[in-house]
C-alpha positions as a Markdown table, in Angstrom:
| # | Residue | x | y | z |
|---|---|---|---|---|
| 1 | Met | 108.7 | 83.2 | 98.3 |
| 2 | Arg | 105.7 | 81.1 | 97.5 |
| 3 | Tyr | 106.7 | 77.5 | 98.4 |
| 4 | Lys | 105.1 | 74.4 | 97.0 |
| 5 | Val | 104.6 | 72.0 | 99.9 |
| 6 | Leu | 103.4 | 68.4 | 99.5 |
| 7 | Ile | 101.7 | 67.2 | 102.7 |
| 8 | Val | 101.8 | 63.4 | 102.9 |
| 9 | Ser | 99.2 | 61.6 | 105.1 |
| 10 | Thr | 97.5 | 58.2 | 105.2 |
| 11 | Ser | 94.1 | 59.9 | 105.0 |
| 12 | Asp | 92.5 | 63.4 | 104.8 |
| 13 | Val | 90.0 | 63.0 | 107.6 |
| 14 | Ser | 90.2 | 59.5 | 109.1 |
| 15 | Gly | 91.6 | 60.1 | 112.6 |
| 16 | Gly | 92.9 | 63.1 | 114.5 |
| 17 | Ala | 96.3 | 63.3 | 112.8 |
| 18 | Ser | 94.6 | 63.3 | 109.4 |
| 19 | Val | 92.2 | 66.1 | 110.4 |
| 20 | Ala | 95.2 | 68.1 | 111.7 |
| 21 | Ala | 97.1 | 67.6 | 108.5 |
| 22 | Val | 94.2 | 68.7 | 106.2 |
| 23 | Arg | 93.5 | 71.7 | 108.4 |
| 24 | Leu | 97.2 | 72.7 | 108.1 |
| 25 | Ala | 97.0 | 72.4 | 104.3 |
| 26 | Glu | 94.0 | 74.8 | 104.3 |
| 27 | Ala | 95.8 | 77.2 | 106.6 |
| 28 | Leu | 98.9 | 77.2 | 104.4 |
| 29 | Asn | 96.9 | 77.8 | 101.3 |
| 30 | Asn | 95.2 | 80.7 | 103.0 |
| 31 | Asn | 98.6 | 82.2 | 104.0 |
| 32 | Gly | 100.7 | 82.3 | 100.9 |
| 33 | Val | 101.9 | 78.7 | 100.6 |
| 34 | Glu | 100.8 | 76.4 | 97.8 |
| 35 | Ala | 100.0 | 73.3 | 99.7 |
| 36 | Arg | 98.9 | 70.0 | 98.2 |
| 37 | Met | 98.1 | 66.8 | 100.0 |
| 38 | Leu | 98.8 | 63.2 | 98.9 |
| 39 | Val | 96.9 | 60.5 | 100.7 |
| 40 | Arg | 96.2 | 56.7 | 100.5 |
| 41 | Glu | 92.6 | 57.2 | 101.4 |
| 42 | Arg | 90.7 | 60.2 | 100.2 |
| 43 | Leu | 87.3 | 60.8 | 101.9 |
| 44 | Thr | 86.7 | 64.5 | 101.1 |
| 45 | Asp | 86.3 | 66.4 | 97.8 |
| 46 | Lys | 88.8 | 69.1 | 98.8 |
| 47 | Pro | 90.5 | 70.2 | 95.6 |
| 48 | Phe | 94.1 | 70.2 | 97.0 |
| 49 | Val | 93.9 | 66.6 | 98.1 |
| 50 | Ala | 95.0 | 63.8 | 95.7 |
| 51 | Gln | 94.8 | 60.1 | 96.2 |
| 52 | Met | 97.6 | 57.7 | 95.3 |
| 53 | Ala | 96.8 | 55.5 | 92.3 |
| 54 | Gly | 96.5 | 51.7 | 92.7 |
| 55 | Arg | 93.6 | 51.1 | 95.1 |
| 56 | Trp | 94.1 | 47.3 | 95.1 |
| 57 | Gln | 97.8 | 47.8 | 95.9 |
| 58 | Gln | 96.9 | 50.0 | 98.8 |
| 59 | Lys | 94.6 | 47.4 | 100.2 |
| 60 | Trp | 97.2 | 44.7 | 99.8 |
| 61 | Asn | 99.8 | 46.9 | 101.5 |
| 62 | Phe | 97.5 | 47.5 | 104.5 |
| 63 | Leu | 96.6 | 43.8 | 104.7 |
| 64 | Trp | 100.2 | 42.6 | 104.4 |
| 65 | Glu | 101.4 | 44.7 | 107.2 |
| 66 | Arg | 98.7 | 43.5 | 109.5 |
| 67 | Leu | 99.3 | 39.9 | 108.5 |
| 68 | Arg | 103.0 | 40.3 | 109.3 |
| 69 | Ile | 102.2 | 41.5 | 112.8 |
| 70 | Phe | 99.5 | 38.7 | 113.1 |
| 71 | Phe | 102.0 | 36.0 | 112.2 |
| 72 | Ser | 104.7 | 37.4 | 114.5 |
| 73 | Asn | 102.2 | 37.3 | 117.4 |
| 74 | Leu | 101.4 | 33.6 | 116.5 |
| 75 | Phe | 97.9 | 34.4 | 115.2 |
| 76 | Ser | 96.8 | 36.6 | 118.1 |
| 77 | Arg | 94.7 | 39.7 | 117.3 |
| 78 | Lys | 95.7 | 41.4 | 120.5 |
| 79 | Asn | 97.4 | 44.8 | 119.7 |
| 80 | Leu | 97.0 | 44.1 | 116.0 |
| 81 | Phe | 96.3 | 47.8 | 115.4 |
| 82 | Thr | 98.3 | 49.2 | 118.3 |
| 83 | Val | 101.6 | 48.8 | 116.4 |
| 84 | Ser | 102.9 | 49.6 | 112.9 |
| 85 | Ile | 106.0 | 48.2 | 111.3 |
| 86 | Ala | 106.1 | 50.1 | 107.9 |
| 87 | Asn | 107.2 | 47.0 | 106.0 |
| 88 | Thr | 105.1 | 48.0 | 102.9 |
| 89 | Gly | 103.9 | 51.1 | 101.3 |
| 90 | Gln | 103.9 | 53.1 | 98.0 |
| 91 | Asp | 106.7 | 55.0 | 96.3 |
| 92 | Ile | 105.6 | 58.6 | 96.0 |
| 93 | Thr | 108.8 | 59.8 | 94.4 |
| 94 | His | 107.5 | 58.9 | 90.9 |
| 95 | Thr | 104.4 | 61.0 | 91.2 |
| 96 | Gln | 103.9 | 64.4 | 89.6 |
| 97 | Ala | 103.0 | 65.8 | 93.1 |
| 98 | Phe | 106.4 | 64.9 | 94.4 |
| 99 | Arg | 108.3 | 66.2 | 91.4 |
| 100 | Asp | 106.4 | 69.6 | 91.6 |
| 101 | Ala | 107.0 | 70.1 | 95.4 |
| 102 | Asp | 109.7 | 72.3 | 96.9 |
| 103 | Ile | 109.3 | 70.7 | 100.3 |
| 104 | Ile | 107.9 | 67.3 | 101.4 |
| 105 | His | 106.0 | 67.5 | 104.7 |
| 106 | Leu | 105.2 | 64.1 | 106.2 |
| 107 | His | 102.5 | 63.6 | 108.8 |
| 108 | Trp | 100.9 | 60.2 | 109.9 |
| 109 | Ile | 101.9 | 57.8 | 107.2 |
| 110 | Asn | 101.3 | 54.4 | 108.6 |
| 111 | Gln | 99.0 | 51.4 | 107.7 |
| 112 | Gly | 100.4 | 51.0 | 104.2 |
| 113 | Met | 100.9 | 54.6 | 103.1 |
| 114 | Leu | 104.8 | 54.7 | 103.3 |
| 115 | Ser | 107.2 | 52.0 | 104.2 |
| 116 | Leu | 110.6 | 52.7 | 105.8 |
| 117 | Asp | 112.1 | 51.9 | 102.3 |
| 118 | Asn | 109.7 | 54.5 | 100.8 |
| 119 | Ile | 110.9 | 57.1 | 103.4 |
| 120 | Gln | 114.5 | 56.4 | 102.5 |
| 121 | Ser | 113.6 | 56.9 | 98.8 |
| 122 | Ile | 112.1 | 60.3 | 99.7 |
| 123 | Leu | 115.2 | 61.3 | 101.6 |
| 124 | Lys | 117.4 | 60.3 | 98.6 |
| 125 | Gly | 115.2 | 62.5 | 96.4 |
| 126 | Gly | 117.1 | 65.5 | 97.7 |
| 127 | Lys | 114.1 | 67.6 | 98.6 |
| 128 | Pro | 113.9 | 69.2 | 102.2 |
| 129 | Val | 111.8 | 67.0 | 104.5 |
| 130 | Val | 109.7 | 68.1 | 107.4 |
| 131 | Trp | 108.0 | 65.4 | 109.5 |
| 132 | Thr | 105.3 | 66.3 | 112.0 |
| 133 | Met | 104.9 | 63.8 | 114.8 |
| 134 | His | 101.3 | 63.2 | 115.9 |
| 135 | Asp | 102.1 | 60.3 | 118.2 |
| 136 | Met | 105.2 | 58.5 | 119.3 |
| 137 | Trp | 105.8 | 56.2 | 116.3 |
| 138 | Gln | 108.8 | 58.1 | 115.0 |
| 139 | Leu | 110.7 | 57.8 | 118.2 |
| 140 | Thr | 109.8 | 54.1 | 119.1 |
| 141 | Ala | 110.2 | 50.9 | 117.1 |
| 142 | Ile | 106.6 | 50.0 | 116.4 |
| 143 | Cys | 104.2 | 51.5 | 119.0 |
| 144 | His | 102.2 | 54.7 | 118.6 |
| 145 | Tyr | 102.1 | 55.2 | 122.4 |
| 146 | Ala | 104.7 | 53.6 | 124.6 |
| 147 | His | 102.4 | 53.8 | 127.7 |
| 148 | Glu | 104.8 | 53.2 | 130.7 |
| 149 | Cys | 107.5 | 51.4 | 128.7 |
| 150 | Arg | 110.7 | 53.3 | 128.4 |
| 151 | Arg | 112.6 | 50.9 | 126.2 |
| 152 | Phe | 112.7 | 53.5 | 123.4 |
| 153 | Thr | 115.2 | 55.5 | 125.3 |
| 154 | Glu | 117.8 | 52.8 | 124.7 |
| 155 | Ser | 116.9 | 50.2 | 122.1 |
| 156 | Cys | 113.6 | 48.5 | 121.6 |
| 157 | Gly | 113.1 | 44.8 | 122.0 |
| 158 | Arg | 111.1 | 42.8 | 124.6 |
| 159 | Cys | 108.1 | 44.8 | 123.4 |
| 160 | Pro | 105.1 | 44.6 | 125.8 |
| 161 | Phe | 102.8 | 44.9 | 122.8 |
| 162 | Leu | 104.0 | 41.6 | 121.4 |
| 163 | Arg | 102.7 | 38.3 | 122.5 |
| 164 | Phe | 106.1 | 36.8 | 123.1 |
| 165 | Pro | 108.5 | 39.6 | 123.7 |
| 166 | His | 112.3 | 38.9 | 123.6 |
| 167 | Glu | 115.5 | 40.7 | 122.8 |
| 168 | Gly | 115.3 | 39.9 | 119.1 |
| 169 | Asp | 111.6 | 40.3 | 118.6 |
| 170 | Leu | 109.8 | 42.2 | 115.8 |
| 171 | Ser | 110.2 | 45.5 | 117.6 |
| 172 | Ser | 114.0 | 45.0 | 117.8 |
| 173 | Lys | 114.2 | 44.3 | 114.0 |
| 174 | Val | 112.1 | 47.3 | 113.1 |
| 175 | Phe | 114.1 | 49.5 | 115.6 |
| 176 | Lys | 117.4 | 48.6 | 113.8 |
| 177 | Arg | 115.8 | 49.3 | 110.4 |
| 178 | Lys | 114.5 | 52.7 | 111.6 |
| 179 | Gln | 117.9 | 53.5 | 113.1 |
| 180 | Ser | 119.5 | 52.8 | 109.7 |
| 181 | Val | 117.0 | 55.0 | 107.8 |
| 182 | Leu | 117.2 | 57.9 | 110.3 |
| 183 | Arg | 120.9 | 57.9 | 111.3 |
| 184 | Asp | 122.1 | 60.5 | 108.7 |
| 185 | Ala | 118.7 | 61.6 | 107.5 |
| 186 | Arg | 118.1 | 65.4 | 107.0 |
| 187 | Ile | 114.7 | 65.7 | 108.5 |
| 188 | Gln | 113.2 | 68.6 | 110.5 |
| 189 | Phe | 111.0 | 66.9 | 113.1 |
| 190 | Val | 108.1 | 68.8 | 114.5 |
| 191 | Ala | 106.3 | 67.8 | 117.7 |
| 192 | Val | 102.7 | 69.0 | 118.3 |
| 193 | Ser | 103.4 | 69.5 | 122.1 |
| 194 | Lys | 106.2 | 70.1 | 124.5 |
| 195 | Trp | 105.5 | 66.7 | 126.1 |
| 196 | Leu | 106.0 | 64.9 | 122.8 |
| 197 | Gln | 109.2 | 67.0 | 122.1 |
| 198 | Gly | 110.6 | 65.8 | 125.5 |
| 199 | Glu | 109.8 | 62.2 | 124.7 |
| 200 | Ala | 111.5 | 62.5 | 121.3 |
| 201 | Gln | 114.6 | 64.1 | 122.8 |
| 202 | Ala | 114.8 | 61.2 | 125.3 |
| 203 | Ser | 114.6 | 58.6 | 122.6 |
| 204 | Ser | 117.7 | 56.9 | 121.2 |
| 205 | Leu | 116.4 | 57.3 | 117.7 |
| 206 | Leu | 116.0 | 61.1 | 117.8 |
| 207 | Lys | 118.3 | 62.1 | 120.6 |
| 208 | Gly | 120.3 | 65.2 | 119.8 |
| 209 | Arg | 118.1 | 66.3 | 117.0 |
| 210 | Asp | 116.5 | 69.8 | 116.7 |
| 211 | Ile | 112.8 | 69.2 | 117.3 |
| 212 | Cys | 110.5 | 72.2 | 116.9 |
| 213 | Val | 107.1 | 72.5 | 118.6 |
| 214 | Val | 104.2 | 73.7 | 116.6 |
| 215 | Pro | 100.6 | 73.1 | 117.8 |
| 216 | Asn | 97.8 | 71.9 | 115.6 |
| 217 | Val | 95.8 | 74.6 | 113.8 |
| 218 | Leu | 92.2 | 75.5 | 114.3 |
| 219 | Ser | 90.0 | 77.5 | 112.0 |
| 220 | Leu | 88.1 | 80.0 | 114.1 |
| 221 | Glu | 85.6 | 80.4 | 111.3 |
| 222 | Arg | 84.5 | 76.8 | 111.6 |
| 223 | Phe | 84.3 | 76.6 | 115.4 |
| 224 | Arg | 82.1 | 79.3 | 116.7 |
| 225 | Leu | 80.7 | 80.4 | 120.0 |
| 226 | Phe | 76.9 | 80.1 | 120.3 |
| 227 | Pro | 74.7 | 81.2 | 123.2 |
| 228 | Arg | 74.6 | 78.2 | 125.6 |
| 229 | Asp | 70.8 | 78.3 | 126.3 |
| 230 | Asp | 69.9 | 78.5 | 122.6 |
| 231 | Ser | 72.3 | 75.7 | 121.8 |
| 232 | Arg | 70.7 | 73.4 | 124.4 |
| 233 | Arg | 67.2 | 74.3 | 123.1 |
| 234 | Arg | 68.1 | 73.5 | 119.5 |
| 235 | Leu | 69.8 | 70.2 | 120.6 |
| 236 | Gly | 66.8 | 69.2 | 122.8 |
| 237 | Ile | 68.9 | 69.2 | 126.0 |
| 238 | Lys | 67.0 | 70.1 | 129.2 |
| 239 | Ala | 69.7 | 69.0 | 131.8 |
| 240 | Arg | 71.2 | 71.6 | 134.1 |
| 241 | Tyr | 74.8 | 70.4 | 133.6 |
| 242 | Val | 76.2 | 69.1 | 130.3 |
| 243 | Val | 79.4 | 67.1 | 130.0 |
| 244 | Met | 80.8 | 66.4 | 126.5 |
| 245 | Phe | 83.2 | 63.6 | 125.3 |
| 246 | Gly | 84.4 | 62.9 | 121.8 |
| 247 | Ala | 86.9 | 60.7 | 120.1 |
| 248 | Gly | 87.6 | 59.0 | 116.8 |
| 249 | Arg | 86.7 | 55.8 | 118.6 |
| 250 | Ile | 85.1 | 56.3 | 122.0 |
| 251 | Asp | 85.8 | 52.7 | 123.2 |
| 252 | Asn | 89.5 | 52.7 | 122.3 |
| 253 | Pro | 91.1 | 51.8 | 125.6 |
| 254 | Ile | 93.6 | 54.6 | 125.4 |
| 255 | Lys | 90.8 | 57.2 | 125.5 |
| 256 | Gly | 90.0 | 56.2 | 129.1 |
| 257 | Phe | 86.2 | 56.3 | 128.8 |
| 258 | Gly | 85.8 | 54.2 | 131.9 |
| 259 | Tyr | 87.5 | 56.9 | 134.0 |
| 260 | Leu | 84.9 | 59.4 | 132.8 |
| 261 | Cys | 82.0 | 57.0 | 133.7 |
| 262 | Asn | 83.6 | 56.4 | 137.1 |
| 263 | Ala | 83.9 | 60.1 | 137.6 |
| 264 | Leu | 80.2 | 60.7 | 136.8 |
| 265 | Arg | 79.3 | 57.8 | 139.1 |
| 266 | His | 81.4 | 59.4 | 141.9 |
| 267 | Ile | 79.6 | 62.8 | 141.4 |
| 268 | Ile | 76.2 | 61.1 | 141.8 |
| 269 | Asp | 77.3 | 58.9 | 144.8 |
| 270 | Thr | 78.7 | 61.9 | 146.7 |
| 271 | Gln | 75.6 | 64.0 | 145.8 |
| 272 | Lys | 77.7 | 66.8 | 144.2 |
| 273 | Met | 75.1 | 66.7 | 141.4 |
| 274 | Ala | 71.8 | 64.9 | 140.9 |
| 275 | Lys | 71.7 | 62.2 | 138.2 |
| 276 | Asp | 68.8 | 63.8 | 136.5 |
| 277 | Asp | 70.6 | 67.2 | 136.4 |
| 278 | Leu | 73.4 | 65.7 | 134.3 |
| 279 | Cys | 73.6 | 64.9 | 130.6 |
| 280 | Leu | 76.6 | 63.3 | 128.8 |
| 281 | Leu | 76.9 | 64.5 | 125.2 |
| 282 | Leu | 78.9 | 62.0 | 123.0 |
| 283 | Phe | 80.3 | 62.1 | 119.5 |
| 284 | Gly | 82.6 | 59.8 | 117.6 |
| 285 | Gly | 82.8 | 56.2 | 116.6 |
| 286 | Ile | 82.1 | 53.1 | 118.7 |
| 287 | Lys | 83.2 | 49.6 | 117.8 |
| 288 | Asp | 81.4 | 47.9 | 120.7 |
| 289 | Arg | 78.2 | 49.7 | 121.7 |
| 290 | Ala | 78.2 | 47.7 | 125.0 |
| 291 | Val | 80.4 | 50.5 | 126.3 |
| 292 | Leu | 77.4 | 52.8 | 126.4 |
| 293 | Gln | 75.8 | 50.5 | 129.1 |
| 294 | Gln | 78.3 | 51.7 | 131.7 |
| 295 | Ile | 77.2 | 55.3 | 131.5 |
| 296 | Pro | 75.6 | 56.2 | 134.8 |
| 297 | Val | 73.7 | 59.4 | 133.7 |
| 298 | Pro | 71.3 | 60.3 | 130.8 |
| 299 | Tyr | 73.3 | 60.6 | 127.6 |
| 300 | Ile | 72.9 | 61.6 | 124.0 |
| 301 | Tyr | 75.1 | 59.8 | 121.4 |
| 302 | Asn | 75.4 | 61.6 | 118.1 |
| 303 | Gly | 77.9 | 59.3 | 116.3 |
| 304 | Tyr | 80.2 | 61.0 | 113.8 |
| 305 | Val | 79.2 | 64.6 | 113.6 |
| 306 | Glu | 79.2 | 66.2 | 110.1 |
| 307 | Gly | 79.1 | 70.0 | 109.9 |
| 308 | Asp | 81.2 | 72.3 | 112.0 |
| 309 | Asp | 78.1 | 74.3 | 113.1 |
| 310 | Thr | 76.6 | 71.2 | 114.7 |
| 311 | Leu | 79.8 | 70.4 | 116.5 |
| 312 | Ser | 80.2 | 74.1 | 117.6 |
| 313 | Met | 76.7 | 74.0 | 119.0 |
| 314 | Met | 77.4 | 70.9 | 121.0 |
| 315 | Tyr | 80.6 | 72.4 | 122.5 |
| 316 | Ser | 78.6 | 75.7 | 123.2 |
| 317 | Ala | 75.9 | 73.7 | 124.9 |
| 318 | Ala | 78.3 | 71.9 | 127.2 |
| 319 | Asn | 79.7 | 73.2 | 130.6 |
| 320 | Cys | 82.9 | 71.2 | 129.9 |
| 321 | Val | 84.5 | 68.7 | 127.6 |
| 322 | Val | 86.4 | 65.8 | 129.2 |
| 323 | Ser | 89.5 | 64.2 | 127.8 |
| 324 | Ser | 90.2 | 61.2 | 129.9 |
| 325 | Ser | 92.9 | 59.8 | 127.5 |
| 326 | Leu | 95.7 | 58.0 | 129.2 |
| 327 | Tyr | 98.1 | 59.7 | 126.7 |
| 328 | Glu | 97.4 | 62.6 | 124.4 |
| 329 | Thr | 100.1 | 64.1 | 122.2 |
| 330 | Phe | 98.0 | 67.3 | 121.8 |
| 331 | Gly | 94.3 | 67.3 | 122.5 |
| 332 | Gln | 92.3 | 68.5 | 119.5 |
| 333 | Thr | 88.9 | 68.4 | 121.2 |
| 334 | Leu | 90.3 | 70.7 | 123.9 |
| 335 | Ile | 91.1 | 73.6 | 121.6 |
| 336 | Glu | 87.9 | 73.1 | 119.7 |
| 337 | Ala | 86.0 | 73.3 | 123.0 |
| 338 | Leu | 87.9 | 76.5 | 124.1 |
| 339 | Ala | 87.0 | 78.1 | 120.7 |
| 340 | Cys | 83.4 | 77.5 | 121.6 |
| 341 | Gly | 83.6 | 78.8 | 125.2 |
| 342 | Cys | 83.6 | 75.3 | 126.7 |
| 343 | Leu | 86.0 | 74.5 | 129.6 |
| 344 | Pro | 88.3 | 71.4 | 129.1 |
| 345 | Val | 88.8 | 68.9 | 131.9 |
| 346 | Thr | 91.6 | 66.5 | 131.4 |
| 347 | Phe | 94.5 | 64.5 | 133.0 |
| 348 | Asp | 97.7 | 66.3 | 133.6 |
| 349 | Asn | 100.2 | 63.8 | 132.2 |
| 350 | Ser | 101.0 | 64.6 | 128.6 |
| 351 | Gly | 100.3 | 66.9 | 125.7 |
| 352 | Gln | 97.1 | 68.4 | 127.2 |
| 353 | Thr | 99.3 | 70.4 | 129.6 |
| 354 | Asp | 100.3 | 72.7 | 126.7 |
| 355 | Ile | 96.7 | 73.7 | 126.3 |
| 356 | Val | 95.2 | 73.7 | 129.8 |
| 357 | Arg | 96.3 | 76.0 | 132.6 |
| 358 | His | 94.9 | 74.6 | 135.8 |
| 359 | Lys | 91.8 | 76.5 | 137.0 |
| 360 | Glu | 92.6 | 79.3 | 134.6 |
| 361 | Asn | 91.2 | 78.0 | 131.3 |
| 362 | Gly | 90.4 | 74.4 | 132.4 |
| 363 | Tyr | 91.1 | 71.7 | 134.9 |
| 364 | Leu | 94.1 | 69.3 | 135.1 |
| 365 | Ala | 93.1 | 66.2 | 137.1 |
| 366 | Arg | 95.5 | 63.7 | 138.5 |
| 367 | Trp | 96.4 | 61.0 | 136.1 |
| 368 | Lys | 94.2 | 57.9 | 136.2 |
| 369 | Asp | 92.2 | 59.4 | 139.1 |
| 370 | Ser | 88.5 | 59.4 | 138.5 |
| 371 | Glu | 87.7 | 61.3 | 141.7 |
| 372 | Ser | 90.1 | 64.0 | 140.6 |
| 373 | Leu | 88.4 | 64.0 | 137.2 |
| 374 | Ala | 85.0 | 64.3 | 139.0 |
| 375 | Glu | 86.3 | 67.4 | 141.0 |
| 376 | Gly | 87.3 | 69.0 | 137.7 |
| 377 | Ile | 83.8 | 68.4 | 136.2 |
| 378 | Val | 82.1 | 69.9 | 139.2 |
| 379 | Trp | 84.5 | 72.9 | 139.1 |
| 380 | Ala | 83.9 | 73.5 | 135.4 |
| 381 | Ala | 80.1 | 73.2 | 135.8 |
| 382 | Thr | 79.5 | 75.1 | 139.0 |
| 383 | Gly | 82.6 | 76.6 | 140.5 |
| 384 | Asn | 83.9 | 79.3 | 138.2 |
| 385 | Asp | 83.0 | 82.5 | 136.4 |
| 386 | Ile | 85.5 | 82.3 | 133.6 |
| 387 | Asp | 84.5 | 84.5 | 130.6 |
| 388 | Arg | 83.7 | 82.4 | 127.5 |
| 389 | Glu | 84.8 | 85.1 | 125.1 |
| 390 | Arg | 88.2 | 85.2 | 126.8 |
| 391 | Leu | 88.6 | 81.5 | 126.2 |
| 392 | Arg | 87.9 | 81.9 | 122.5 |
| 393 | Ser | 90.3 | 84.9 | 122.3 |
| 394 | Glu | 93.2 | 82.8 | 123.7 |
| 395 | Val | 92.7 | 80.2 | 121.0 |
| 396 | Leu | 92.8 | 82.9 | 118.3 |
| 397 | Asp | 96.2 | 84.1 | 119.7 |
| 398 | Thr | 97.8 | 80.6 | 119.8 |
| 399 | Tyr | 96.1 | 78.2 | 117.3 |
| 400 | Ser | 94.7 | 80.3 | 114.5 |
| 401 | Glu | 95.5 | 79.7 | 110.9 |
| 402 | Arg | 97.7 | 82.8 | 110.6 |
| 403 | Val | 99.7 | 82.0 | 113.7 |
| 404 | Val | 100.4 | 78.2 | 113.0 |
| 405 | Ala | 100.9 | 78.7 | 109.3 |
| 406 | Gly | 103.4 | 81.4 | 110.1 |
| 407 | Gln | 105.4 | 79.0 | 112.3 |
| 408 | Tyr | 105.5 | 76.4 | 109.6 |
| 409 | Ile | 106.6 | 79.0 | 107.0 |
| 410 | Asp | 109.5 | 79.9 | 109.3 |
| 411 | Ile | 110.4 | 76.1 | 109.4 |
| 412 | Tyr | 110.2 | 75.9 | 105.6 |
| 413 | Glu | 112.5 | 78.8 | 105.1 |
| 414 | Lys | 114.9 | 77.2 | 107.5 |
| 415 | Val | 115.0 | 73.9 | 105.7 |
| 416 | Lys | 115.2 | 75.5 | 102.3 |
| 417 | Gly | 118.4 | 77.3 | 103.5 |
């Protein structure tokens, strides 16, 4: 049966979750499913992506949610974008895209795309709903990553992301509203990693629910393995060892960029590698460029990289890609790197452990331990003879369009009954 699936996402390319959603839409369309995408912010010209009407309304929705958080925190900007309360959004049930769909597939829908009331309207529409979790927002009250807080396992309140946490604070109010919306909701939740599945099953909001695990998809046609020496020559890199790091926003504290800088400094101080033999290859956004001043080795910063061949060449040029994120629900850069024959080095605390097997296809460093991260970088650059083609082959077996689309088709058949 050829399903018509509507993928709902705040954007089509802004942020890792949006990229994952649009890649899934492409994979489904290439594997017998008619997938369309409805977004608040359309940044590509992909024909299957449609933008919600009412641009000024969208901007007001986004602003109103931030203002509500700002007022609740007594005019403090701290954590203003760390939390989402879904108090405003747009009703998609009146759109032709919603009416035409057999299945509604929600992804990351925050920052004014859907409110909790909008989600309730979708559920009342009677269509099967699948919801892929790209972070922890569905299982907490307002935060996207709970860090070391475990309040979500019982009932949120006294939220550490609020300026004046107390039992009846904003997180408590949103938690109760979420509880009301989700209590009897027929939603098939999907986690992108086993770690996220475990966190969801431990939460009081989603406890007892069937939560599938399906990884993010990767197009092997877009991420290719190039010869390392040729890639370095074309990128103008002469260093002996190349370390790569990328993120939607490099200086976002949760990305742990400081741990990488400390690891590189430790490598130099302990003379495991000479400073001039190293090059740090960076891509992604930066809000405060002062973060670049802490880098202790020569570096190349390429900003946002457009074109899959350029990114593939960067991965191919590198000995390793480092993810020093404090929490990672999946780790998109890790599978991109593997597809290009580049070893991932990352902390061992969250979703990355679904991808990396220690010293087999990468290195799992101790959490928040820069010296352990440094050991991983040295191992990846100098201490192994892992075949690059084998790394790519493993990605094909686990994350290819055919494999991931097939897993979602099984879920769609299940929810359609």
